[in-house]
Structures are given as C-alpha cells and as structure tokens.
PDB file of N, CA and C in Angstrom:
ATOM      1  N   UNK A   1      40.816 -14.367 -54.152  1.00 91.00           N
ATOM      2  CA  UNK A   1      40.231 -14.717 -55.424  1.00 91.00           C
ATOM      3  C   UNK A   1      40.470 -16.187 -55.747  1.00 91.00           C
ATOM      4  N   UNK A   2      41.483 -16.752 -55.584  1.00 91.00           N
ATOM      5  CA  UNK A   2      42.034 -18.043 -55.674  1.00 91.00           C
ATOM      6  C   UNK A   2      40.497 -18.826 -54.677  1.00 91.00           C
ATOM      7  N   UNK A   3      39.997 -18.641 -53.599  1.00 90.00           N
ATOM      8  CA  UNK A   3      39.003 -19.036 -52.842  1.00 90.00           C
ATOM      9  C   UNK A   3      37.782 -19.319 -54.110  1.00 90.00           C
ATOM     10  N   UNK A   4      37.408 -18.041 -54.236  1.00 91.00           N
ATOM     11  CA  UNK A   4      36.498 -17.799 -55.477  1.00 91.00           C
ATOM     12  C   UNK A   4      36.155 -18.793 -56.509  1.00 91.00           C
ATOM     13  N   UNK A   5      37.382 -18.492 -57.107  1.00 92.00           N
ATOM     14  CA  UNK A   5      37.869 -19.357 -58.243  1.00 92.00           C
ATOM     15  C   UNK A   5      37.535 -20.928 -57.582  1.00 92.00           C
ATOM     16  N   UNK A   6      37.845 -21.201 -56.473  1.00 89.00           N
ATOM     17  CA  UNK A   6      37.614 -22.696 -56.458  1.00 89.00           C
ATOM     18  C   UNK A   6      36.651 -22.938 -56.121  1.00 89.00           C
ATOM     19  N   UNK A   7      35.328 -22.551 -55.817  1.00 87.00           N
ATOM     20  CA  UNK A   7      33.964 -22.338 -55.770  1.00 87.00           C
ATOM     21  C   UNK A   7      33.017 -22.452 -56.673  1.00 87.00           C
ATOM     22  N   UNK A   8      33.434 -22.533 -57.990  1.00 89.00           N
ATOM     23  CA  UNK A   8      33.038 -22.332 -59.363  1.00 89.00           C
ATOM     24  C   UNK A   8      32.256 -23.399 -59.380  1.00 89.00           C
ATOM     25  N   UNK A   9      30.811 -23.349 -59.741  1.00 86.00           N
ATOM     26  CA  UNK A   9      30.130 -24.278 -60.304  1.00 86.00           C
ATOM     27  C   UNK A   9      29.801 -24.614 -61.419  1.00 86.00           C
ATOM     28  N   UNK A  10      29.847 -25.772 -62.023  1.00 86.00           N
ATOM     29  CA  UNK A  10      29.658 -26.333 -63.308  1.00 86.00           C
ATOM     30  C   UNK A  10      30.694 -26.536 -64.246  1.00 86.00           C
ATOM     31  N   UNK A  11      31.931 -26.326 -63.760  1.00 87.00           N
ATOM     32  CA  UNK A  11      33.191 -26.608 -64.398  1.00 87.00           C
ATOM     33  C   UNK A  11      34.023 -26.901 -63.512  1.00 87.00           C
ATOM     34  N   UNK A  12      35.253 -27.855 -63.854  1.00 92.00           N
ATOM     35  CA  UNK A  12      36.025 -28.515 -62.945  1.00 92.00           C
ATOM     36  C   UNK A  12      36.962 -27.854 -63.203  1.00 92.00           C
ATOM     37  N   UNK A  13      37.417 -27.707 -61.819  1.00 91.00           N
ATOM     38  CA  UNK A  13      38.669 -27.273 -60.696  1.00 91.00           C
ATOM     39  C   UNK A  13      39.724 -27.757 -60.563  1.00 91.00           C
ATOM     40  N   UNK A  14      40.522 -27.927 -61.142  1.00 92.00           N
ATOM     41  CA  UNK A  14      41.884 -28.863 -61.340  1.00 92.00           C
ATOM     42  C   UNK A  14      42.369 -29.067 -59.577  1.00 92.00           C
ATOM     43  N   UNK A  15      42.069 -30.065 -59.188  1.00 92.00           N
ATOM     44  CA  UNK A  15      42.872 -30.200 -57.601  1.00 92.00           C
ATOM     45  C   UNK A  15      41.376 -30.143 -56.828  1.00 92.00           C
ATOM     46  N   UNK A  16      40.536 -29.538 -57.179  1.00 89.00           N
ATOM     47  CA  UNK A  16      39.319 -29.731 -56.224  1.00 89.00           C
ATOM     48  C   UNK A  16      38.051 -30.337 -56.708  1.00 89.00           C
ATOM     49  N   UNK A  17      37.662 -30.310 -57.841  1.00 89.00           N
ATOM     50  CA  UNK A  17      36.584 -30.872 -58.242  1.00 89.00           C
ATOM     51  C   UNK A  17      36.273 -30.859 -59.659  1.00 89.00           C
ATOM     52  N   UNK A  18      35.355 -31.782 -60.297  1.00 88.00           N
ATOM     53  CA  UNK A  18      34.925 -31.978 -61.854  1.00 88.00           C
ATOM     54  C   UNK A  18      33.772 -31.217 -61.855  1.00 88.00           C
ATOM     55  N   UNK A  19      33.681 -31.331 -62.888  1.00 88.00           N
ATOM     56  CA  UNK A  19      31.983 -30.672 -62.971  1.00 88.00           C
ATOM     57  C   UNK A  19      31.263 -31.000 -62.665  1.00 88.00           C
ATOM     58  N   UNK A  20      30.259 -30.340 -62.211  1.00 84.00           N
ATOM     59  CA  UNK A  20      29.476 -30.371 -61.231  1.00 84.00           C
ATOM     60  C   UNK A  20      28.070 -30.386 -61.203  1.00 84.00           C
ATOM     61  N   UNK A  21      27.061 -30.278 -60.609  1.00 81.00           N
ATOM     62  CA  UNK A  21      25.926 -30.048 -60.778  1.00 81.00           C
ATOM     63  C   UNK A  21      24.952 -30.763 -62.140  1.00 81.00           C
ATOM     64  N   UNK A  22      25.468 -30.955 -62.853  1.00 82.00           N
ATOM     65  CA  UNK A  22      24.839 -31.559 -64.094  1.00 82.00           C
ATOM     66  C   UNK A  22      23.426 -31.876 -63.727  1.00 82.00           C
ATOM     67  N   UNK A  23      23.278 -32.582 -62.777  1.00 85.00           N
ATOM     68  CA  UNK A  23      22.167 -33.127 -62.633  1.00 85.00           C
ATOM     69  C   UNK A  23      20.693 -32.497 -61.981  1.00 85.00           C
ATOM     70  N   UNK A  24      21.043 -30.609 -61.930  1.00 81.00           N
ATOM     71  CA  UNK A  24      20.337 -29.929 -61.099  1.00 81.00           C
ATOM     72  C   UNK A  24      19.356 -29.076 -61.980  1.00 81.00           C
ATOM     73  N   UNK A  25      17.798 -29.174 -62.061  1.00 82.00           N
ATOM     74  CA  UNK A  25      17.207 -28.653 -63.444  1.00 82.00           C
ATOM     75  C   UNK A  25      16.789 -27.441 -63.197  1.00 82.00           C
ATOM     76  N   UNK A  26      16.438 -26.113 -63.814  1.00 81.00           N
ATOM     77  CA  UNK A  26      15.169 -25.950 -63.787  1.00 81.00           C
ATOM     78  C   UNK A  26      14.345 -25.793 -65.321  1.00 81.00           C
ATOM     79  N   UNK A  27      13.028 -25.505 -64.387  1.00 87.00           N
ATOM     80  CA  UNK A  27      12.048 -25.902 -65.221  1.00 87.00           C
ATOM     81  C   UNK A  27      11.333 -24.768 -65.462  1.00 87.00           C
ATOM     82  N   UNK A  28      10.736 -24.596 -66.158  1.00 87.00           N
ATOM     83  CA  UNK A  28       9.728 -23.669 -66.843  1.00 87.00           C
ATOM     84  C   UNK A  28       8.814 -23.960 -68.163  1.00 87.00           C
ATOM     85  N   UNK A  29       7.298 -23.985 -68.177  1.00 92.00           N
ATOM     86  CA  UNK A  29       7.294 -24.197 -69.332  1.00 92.00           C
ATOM     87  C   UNK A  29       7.745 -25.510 -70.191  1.00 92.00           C
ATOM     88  N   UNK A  30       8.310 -25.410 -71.348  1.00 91.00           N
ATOM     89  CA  UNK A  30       8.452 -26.573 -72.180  1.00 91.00           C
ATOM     90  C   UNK A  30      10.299 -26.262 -72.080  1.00 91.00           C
ATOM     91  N   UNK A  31      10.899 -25.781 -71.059  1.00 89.00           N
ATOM     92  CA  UNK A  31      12.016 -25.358 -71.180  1.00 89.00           C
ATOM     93  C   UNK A  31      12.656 -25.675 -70.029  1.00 89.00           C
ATOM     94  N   UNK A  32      13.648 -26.732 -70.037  1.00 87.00           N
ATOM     95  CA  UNK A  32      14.731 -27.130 -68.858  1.00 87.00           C
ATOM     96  C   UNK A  32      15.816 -27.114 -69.343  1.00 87.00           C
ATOM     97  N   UNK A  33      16.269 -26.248 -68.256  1.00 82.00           N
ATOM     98  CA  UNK A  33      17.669 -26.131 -68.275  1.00 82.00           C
ATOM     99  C   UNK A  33      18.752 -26.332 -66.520  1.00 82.00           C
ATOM    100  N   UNK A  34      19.735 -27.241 -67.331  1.00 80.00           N
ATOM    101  CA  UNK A  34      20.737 -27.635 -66.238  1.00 80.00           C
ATOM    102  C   UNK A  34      20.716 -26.206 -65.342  1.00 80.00           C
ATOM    103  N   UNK A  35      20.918 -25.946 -63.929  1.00 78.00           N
ATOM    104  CA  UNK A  35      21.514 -24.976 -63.137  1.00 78.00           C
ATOM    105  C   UNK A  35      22.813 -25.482 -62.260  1.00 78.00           C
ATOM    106  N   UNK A  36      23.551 -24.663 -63.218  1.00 82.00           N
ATOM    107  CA  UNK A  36      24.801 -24.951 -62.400  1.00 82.00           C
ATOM    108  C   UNK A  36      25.463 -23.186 -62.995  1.00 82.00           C
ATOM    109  N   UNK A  37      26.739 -22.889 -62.278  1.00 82.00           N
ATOM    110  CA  UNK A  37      27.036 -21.848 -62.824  1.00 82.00           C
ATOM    111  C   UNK A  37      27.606 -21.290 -61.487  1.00 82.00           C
ATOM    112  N   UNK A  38      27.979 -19.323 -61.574  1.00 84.00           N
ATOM    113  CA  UNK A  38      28.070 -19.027 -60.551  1.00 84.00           C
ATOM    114  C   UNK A  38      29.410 -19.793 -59.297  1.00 84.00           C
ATOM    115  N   UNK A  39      28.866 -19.857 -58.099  1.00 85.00           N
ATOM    116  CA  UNK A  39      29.493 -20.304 -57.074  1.00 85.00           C
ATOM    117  C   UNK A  39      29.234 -21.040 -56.490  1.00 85.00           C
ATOM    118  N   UNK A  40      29.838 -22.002 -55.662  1.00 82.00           N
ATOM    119  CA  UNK A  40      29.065 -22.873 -54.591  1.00 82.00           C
ATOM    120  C   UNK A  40      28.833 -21.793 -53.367  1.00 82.00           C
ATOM    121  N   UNK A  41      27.842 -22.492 -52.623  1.00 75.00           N
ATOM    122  CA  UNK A  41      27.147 -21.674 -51.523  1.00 75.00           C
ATOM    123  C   UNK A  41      27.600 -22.283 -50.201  1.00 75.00           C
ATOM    124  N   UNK A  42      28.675 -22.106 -49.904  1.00 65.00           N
ATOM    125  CA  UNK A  42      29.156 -22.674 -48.412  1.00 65.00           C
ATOM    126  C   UNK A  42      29.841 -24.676 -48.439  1.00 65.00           C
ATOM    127  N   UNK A  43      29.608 -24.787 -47.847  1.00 60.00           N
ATOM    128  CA  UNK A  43      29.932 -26.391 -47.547  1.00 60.00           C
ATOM    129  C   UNK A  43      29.293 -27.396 -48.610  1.00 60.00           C
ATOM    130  N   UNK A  44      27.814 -26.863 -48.469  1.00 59.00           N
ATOM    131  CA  UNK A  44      26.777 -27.605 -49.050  1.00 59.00           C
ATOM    132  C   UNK A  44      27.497 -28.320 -50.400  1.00 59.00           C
ATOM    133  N   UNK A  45      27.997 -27.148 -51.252  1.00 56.00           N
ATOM    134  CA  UNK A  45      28.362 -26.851 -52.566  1.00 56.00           C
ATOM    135  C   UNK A  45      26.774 -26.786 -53.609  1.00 56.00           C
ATOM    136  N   UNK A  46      26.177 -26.339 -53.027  1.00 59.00           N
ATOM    137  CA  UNK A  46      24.554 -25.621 -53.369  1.00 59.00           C
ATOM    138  C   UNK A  46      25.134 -24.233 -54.687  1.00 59.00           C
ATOM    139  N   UNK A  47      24.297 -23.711 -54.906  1.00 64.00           N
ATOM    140  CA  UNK A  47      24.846 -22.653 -56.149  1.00 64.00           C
ATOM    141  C   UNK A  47      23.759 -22.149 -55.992  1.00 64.00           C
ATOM    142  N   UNK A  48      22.970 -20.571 -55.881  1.00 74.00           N
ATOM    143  CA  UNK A  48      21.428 -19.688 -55.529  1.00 74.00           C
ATOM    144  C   UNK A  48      22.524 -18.366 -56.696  1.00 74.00           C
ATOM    145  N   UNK A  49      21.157 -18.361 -57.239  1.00 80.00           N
ATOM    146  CA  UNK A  49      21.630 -17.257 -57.757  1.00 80.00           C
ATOM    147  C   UNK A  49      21.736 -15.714 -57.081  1.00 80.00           C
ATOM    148  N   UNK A  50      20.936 -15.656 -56.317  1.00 83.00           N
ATOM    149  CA  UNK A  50      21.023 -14.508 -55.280  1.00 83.00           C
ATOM    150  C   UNK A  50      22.171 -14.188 -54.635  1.00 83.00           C
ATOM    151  N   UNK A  51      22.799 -15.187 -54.257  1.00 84.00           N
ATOM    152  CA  UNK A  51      24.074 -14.969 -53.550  1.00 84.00           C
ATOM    153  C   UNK A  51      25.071 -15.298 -54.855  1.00 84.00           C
ATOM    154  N   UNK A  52      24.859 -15.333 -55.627  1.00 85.00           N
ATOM    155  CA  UNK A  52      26.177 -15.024 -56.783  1.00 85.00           C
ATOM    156  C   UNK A  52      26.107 -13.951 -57.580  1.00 85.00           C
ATOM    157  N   UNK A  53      24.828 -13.323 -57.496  1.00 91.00           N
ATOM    158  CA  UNK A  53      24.539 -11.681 -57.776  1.00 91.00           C
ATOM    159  C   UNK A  53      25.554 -11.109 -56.481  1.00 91.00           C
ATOM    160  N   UNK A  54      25.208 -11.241 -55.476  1.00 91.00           N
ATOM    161  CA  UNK A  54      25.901 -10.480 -54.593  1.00 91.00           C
ATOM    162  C   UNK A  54      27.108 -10.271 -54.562  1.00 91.00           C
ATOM    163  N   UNK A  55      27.945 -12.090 -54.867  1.00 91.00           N
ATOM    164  CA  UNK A  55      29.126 -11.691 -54.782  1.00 91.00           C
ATOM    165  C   UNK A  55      29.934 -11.200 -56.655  1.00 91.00           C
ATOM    166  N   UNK A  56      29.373 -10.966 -57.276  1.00 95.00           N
ATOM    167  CA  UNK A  56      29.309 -10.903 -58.399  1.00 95.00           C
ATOM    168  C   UNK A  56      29.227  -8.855 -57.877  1.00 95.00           C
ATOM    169  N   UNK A  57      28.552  -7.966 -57.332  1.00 97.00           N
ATOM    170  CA  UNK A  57      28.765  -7.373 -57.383  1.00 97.00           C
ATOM    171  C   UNK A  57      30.079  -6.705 -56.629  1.00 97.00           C
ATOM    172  N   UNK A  58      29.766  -7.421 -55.433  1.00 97.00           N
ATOM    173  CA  UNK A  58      31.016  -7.054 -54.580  1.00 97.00           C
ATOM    174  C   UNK A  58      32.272  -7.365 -55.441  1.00 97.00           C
ATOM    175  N   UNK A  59      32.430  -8.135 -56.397  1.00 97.00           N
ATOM    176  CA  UNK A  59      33.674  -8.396 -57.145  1.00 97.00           C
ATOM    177  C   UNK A  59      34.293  -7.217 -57.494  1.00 97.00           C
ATOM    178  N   UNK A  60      33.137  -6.827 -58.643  1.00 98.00           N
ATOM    179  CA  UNK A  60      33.053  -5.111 -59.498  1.00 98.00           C
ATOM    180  C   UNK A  60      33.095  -4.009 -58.127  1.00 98.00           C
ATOM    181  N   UNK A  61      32.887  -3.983 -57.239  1.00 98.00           N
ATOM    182  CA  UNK A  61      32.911  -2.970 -56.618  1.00 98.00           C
ATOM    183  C   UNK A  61      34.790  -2.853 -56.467  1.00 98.00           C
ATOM    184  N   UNK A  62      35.093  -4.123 -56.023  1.00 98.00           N
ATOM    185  CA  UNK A  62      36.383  -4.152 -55.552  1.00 98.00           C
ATOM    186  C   UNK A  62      37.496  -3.594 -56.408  1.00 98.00           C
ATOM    187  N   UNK A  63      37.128  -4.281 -57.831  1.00 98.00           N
ATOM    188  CA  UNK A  63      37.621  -4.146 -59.589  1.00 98.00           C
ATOM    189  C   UNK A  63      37.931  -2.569 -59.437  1.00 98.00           C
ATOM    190  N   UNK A  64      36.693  -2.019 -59.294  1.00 98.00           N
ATOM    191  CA  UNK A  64      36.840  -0.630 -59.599  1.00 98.00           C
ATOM    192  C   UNK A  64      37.952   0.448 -58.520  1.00 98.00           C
ATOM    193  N   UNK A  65      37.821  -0.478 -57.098  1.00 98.00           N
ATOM    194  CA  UNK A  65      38.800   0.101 -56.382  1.00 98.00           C
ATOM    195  C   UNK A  65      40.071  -0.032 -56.707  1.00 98.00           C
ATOM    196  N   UNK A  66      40.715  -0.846 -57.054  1.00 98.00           N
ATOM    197  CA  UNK A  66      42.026  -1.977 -57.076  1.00 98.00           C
ATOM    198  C   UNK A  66      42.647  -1.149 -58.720  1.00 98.00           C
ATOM    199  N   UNK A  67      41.414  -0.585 -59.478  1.00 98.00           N
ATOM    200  CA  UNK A  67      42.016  -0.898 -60.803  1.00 98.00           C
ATOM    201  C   UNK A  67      43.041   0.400 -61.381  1.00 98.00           C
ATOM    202  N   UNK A  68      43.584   1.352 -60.306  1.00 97.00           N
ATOM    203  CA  UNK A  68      44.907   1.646 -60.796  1.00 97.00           C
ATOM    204  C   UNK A  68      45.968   1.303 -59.608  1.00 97.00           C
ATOM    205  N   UNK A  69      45.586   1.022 -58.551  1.00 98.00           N
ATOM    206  CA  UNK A  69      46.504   0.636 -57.508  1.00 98.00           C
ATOM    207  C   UNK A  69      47.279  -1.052 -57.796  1.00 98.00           C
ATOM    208  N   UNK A  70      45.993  -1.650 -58.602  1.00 98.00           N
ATOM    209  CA  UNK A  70      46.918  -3.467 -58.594  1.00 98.00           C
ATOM    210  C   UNK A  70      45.767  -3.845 -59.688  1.00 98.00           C
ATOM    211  N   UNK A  71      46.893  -3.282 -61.358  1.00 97.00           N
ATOM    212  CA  UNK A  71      46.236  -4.151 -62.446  1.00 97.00           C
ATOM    213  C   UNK A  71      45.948  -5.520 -62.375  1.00 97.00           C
ATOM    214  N   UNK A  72      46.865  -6.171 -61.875  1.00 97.00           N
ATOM    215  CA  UNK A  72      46.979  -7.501 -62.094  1.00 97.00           C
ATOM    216  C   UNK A  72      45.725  -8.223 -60.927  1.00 97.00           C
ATOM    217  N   UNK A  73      45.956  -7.701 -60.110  1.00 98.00           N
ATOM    218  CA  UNK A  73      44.213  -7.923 -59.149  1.00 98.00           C
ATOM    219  C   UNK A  73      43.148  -7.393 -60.025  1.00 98.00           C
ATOM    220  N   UNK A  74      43.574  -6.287 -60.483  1.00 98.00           N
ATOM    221  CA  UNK A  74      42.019  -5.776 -61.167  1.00 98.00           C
ATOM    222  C   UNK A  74      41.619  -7.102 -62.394  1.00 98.00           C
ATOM    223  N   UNK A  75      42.605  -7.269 -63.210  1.00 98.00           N
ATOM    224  CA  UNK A  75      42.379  -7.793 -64.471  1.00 98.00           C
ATOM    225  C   UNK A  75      41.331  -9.543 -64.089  1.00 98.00           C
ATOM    226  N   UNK A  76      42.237  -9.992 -62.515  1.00 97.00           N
ATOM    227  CA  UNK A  76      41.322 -11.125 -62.388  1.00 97.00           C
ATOM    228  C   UNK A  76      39.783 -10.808 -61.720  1.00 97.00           C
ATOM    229  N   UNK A  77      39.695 -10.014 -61.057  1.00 98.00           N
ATOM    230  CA  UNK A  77      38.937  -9.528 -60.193  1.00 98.00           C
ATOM    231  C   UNK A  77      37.488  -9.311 -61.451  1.00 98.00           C
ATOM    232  N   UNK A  78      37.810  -8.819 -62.703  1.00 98.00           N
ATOM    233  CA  UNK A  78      37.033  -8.594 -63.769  1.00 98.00           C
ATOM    234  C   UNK A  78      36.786 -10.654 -64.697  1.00 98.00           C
ATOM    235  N   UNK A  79      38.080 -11.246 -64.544  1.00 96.00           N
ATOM    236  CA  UNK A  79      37.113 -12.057 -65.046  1.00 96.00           C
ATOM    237  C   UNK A  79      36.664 -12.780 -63.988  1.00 96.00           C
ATOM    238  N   UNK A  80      36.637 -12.785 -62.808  1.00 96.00           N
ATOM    239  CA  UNK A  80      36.100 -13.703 -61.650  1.00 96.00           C
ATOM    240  C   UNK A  80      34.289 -12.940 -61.821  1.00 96.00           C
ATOM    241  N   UNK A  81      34.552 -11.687 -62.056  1.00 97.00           N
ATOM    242  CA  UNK A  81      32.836 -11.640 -62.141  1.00 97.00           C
ATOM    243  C   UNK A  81      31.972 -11.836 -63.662  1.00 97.00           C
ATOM    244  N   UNK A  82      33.278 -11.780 -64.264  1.00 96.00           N
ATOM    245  CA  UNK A  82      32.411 -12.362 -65.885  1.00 96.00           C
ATOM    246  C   UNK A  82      31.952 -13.300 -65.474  1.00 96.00           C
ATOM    247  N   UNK A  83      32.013 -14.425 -64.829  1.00 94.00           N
ATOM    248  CA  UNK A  83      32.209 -15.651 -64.543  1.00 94.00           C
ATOM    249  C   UNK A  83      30.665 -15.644 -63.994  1.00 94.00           C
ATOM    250  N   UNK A  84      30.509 -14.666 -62.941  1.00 93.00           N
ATOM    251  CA  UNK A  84      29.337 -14.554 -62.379  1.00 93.00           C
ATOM    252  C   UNK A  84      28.262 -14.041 -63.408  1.00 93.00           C
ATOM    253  N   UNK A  85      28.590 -13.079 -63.990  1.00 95.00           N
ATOM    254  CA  UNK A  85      27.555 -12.464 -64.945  1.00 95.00           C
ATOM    255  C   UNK A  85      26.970 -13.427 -65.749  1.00 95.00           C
ATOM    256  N   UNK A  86      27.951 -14.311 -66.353  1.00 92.00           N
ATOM    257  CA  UNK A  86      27.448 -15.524 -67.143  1.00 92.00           C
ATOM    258  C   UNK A  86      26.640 -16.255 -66.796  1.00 92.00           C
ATOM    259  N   UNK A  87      26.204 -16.451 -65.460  1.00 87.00           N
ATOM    260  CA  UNK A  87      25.320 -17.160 -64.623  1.00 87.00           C
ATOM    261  C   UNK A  87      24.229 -16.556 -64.924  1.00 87.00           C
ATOM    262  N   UNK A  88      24.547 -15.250 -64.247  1.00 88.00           N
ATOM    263  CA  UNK A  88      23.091 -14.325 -63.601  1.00 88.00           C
ATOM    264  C   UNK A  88      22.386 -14.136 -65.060  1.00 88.00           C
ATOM    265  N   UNK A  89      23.209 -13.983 -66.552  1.00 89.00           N
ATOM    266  CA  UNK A  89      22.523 -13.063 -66.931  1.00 89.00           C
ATOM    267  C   UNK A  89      21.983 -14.422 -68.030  1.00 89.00           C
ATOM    268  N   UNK A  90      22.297 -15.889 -67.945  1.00 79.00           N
ATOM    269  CA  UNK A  90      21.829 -16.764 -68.839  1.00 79.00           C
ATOM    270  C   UNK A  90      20.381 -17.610 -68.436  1.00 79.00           C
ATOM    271  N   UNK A  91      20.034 -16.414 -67.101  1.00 64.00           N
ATOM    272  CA  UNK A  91      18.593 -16.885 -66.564  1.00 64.00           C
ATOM    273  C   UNK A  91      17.843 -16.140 -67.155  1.00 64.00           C
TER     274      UNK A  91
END
C-alpha cells in the first residue's frame, strides 16, 4: 500500500513528488476540467482512469478479505480506495 500511496496523482508525496499533473485538461462542451487524480500508470507517471477503476476495485476486494484478520490493513486499504473513488466518481 505504501507503493500505492506513492503513485497518487494530483497531490504531493512528501519524499517523491509535488503535485502533479495540473497541466492535463479535459474537455467537454463549455466545461474543462484539470485530470489528475487516481494513480500514476507505470513509469510514464500517466493517470487513465480505467486502470484506477481497476485498481480501485482490487483494493475493496482485498479490504473485504483482510477486514477481520488485519484492521489496521483493512482501515488503509479503505482509504487508499476512497482515494480512487474520488477520481472515478468526479468524472
């Protein structure tokens, strides 16, 4: 999760990076909005929302395994995918 966590796009990473992306739009209509959010996507440090749905679910899948065996995994494991949801669901 610590991996995760430092993957984060659009907010800075104490030790790895500032914020990010600022400068990445989209467009629609009479309506732009910054895309940043979610995760970086490999090396690139790219951010797709498709692949932060994914790992956004695999998070919750894990959450739900973990969550009487290791609260303290569960408890981050739940906000590492808030994190994601906030992405997915402000499109």
């Amino acid at each position: 999760m610590n991996f995760v966590f430092c993957e984060r796009c659009g907010c800075p990473v104490s030790g790895i990076h500032g914020t990010c992306h600022q400068d990445v739009f989209s467009e629609f209509n009479d309506r732009k909005i910054i895309f940043n959010g979610g995760w970086h996507d490999a090396g690139d440090l790219s951010q797709q929302l498709v692949q932060s749905a994914e790992v956004t679910l695999g998070i919750f899948e894990l959450a739900a395994k973990v969550k009487k065996s290791d609260p303290v995994l569960h408890a981050r494991l739940l906000e590492e995918g808030e994190w994601g949801l906030d992405f997915i669901f402000n499109f």
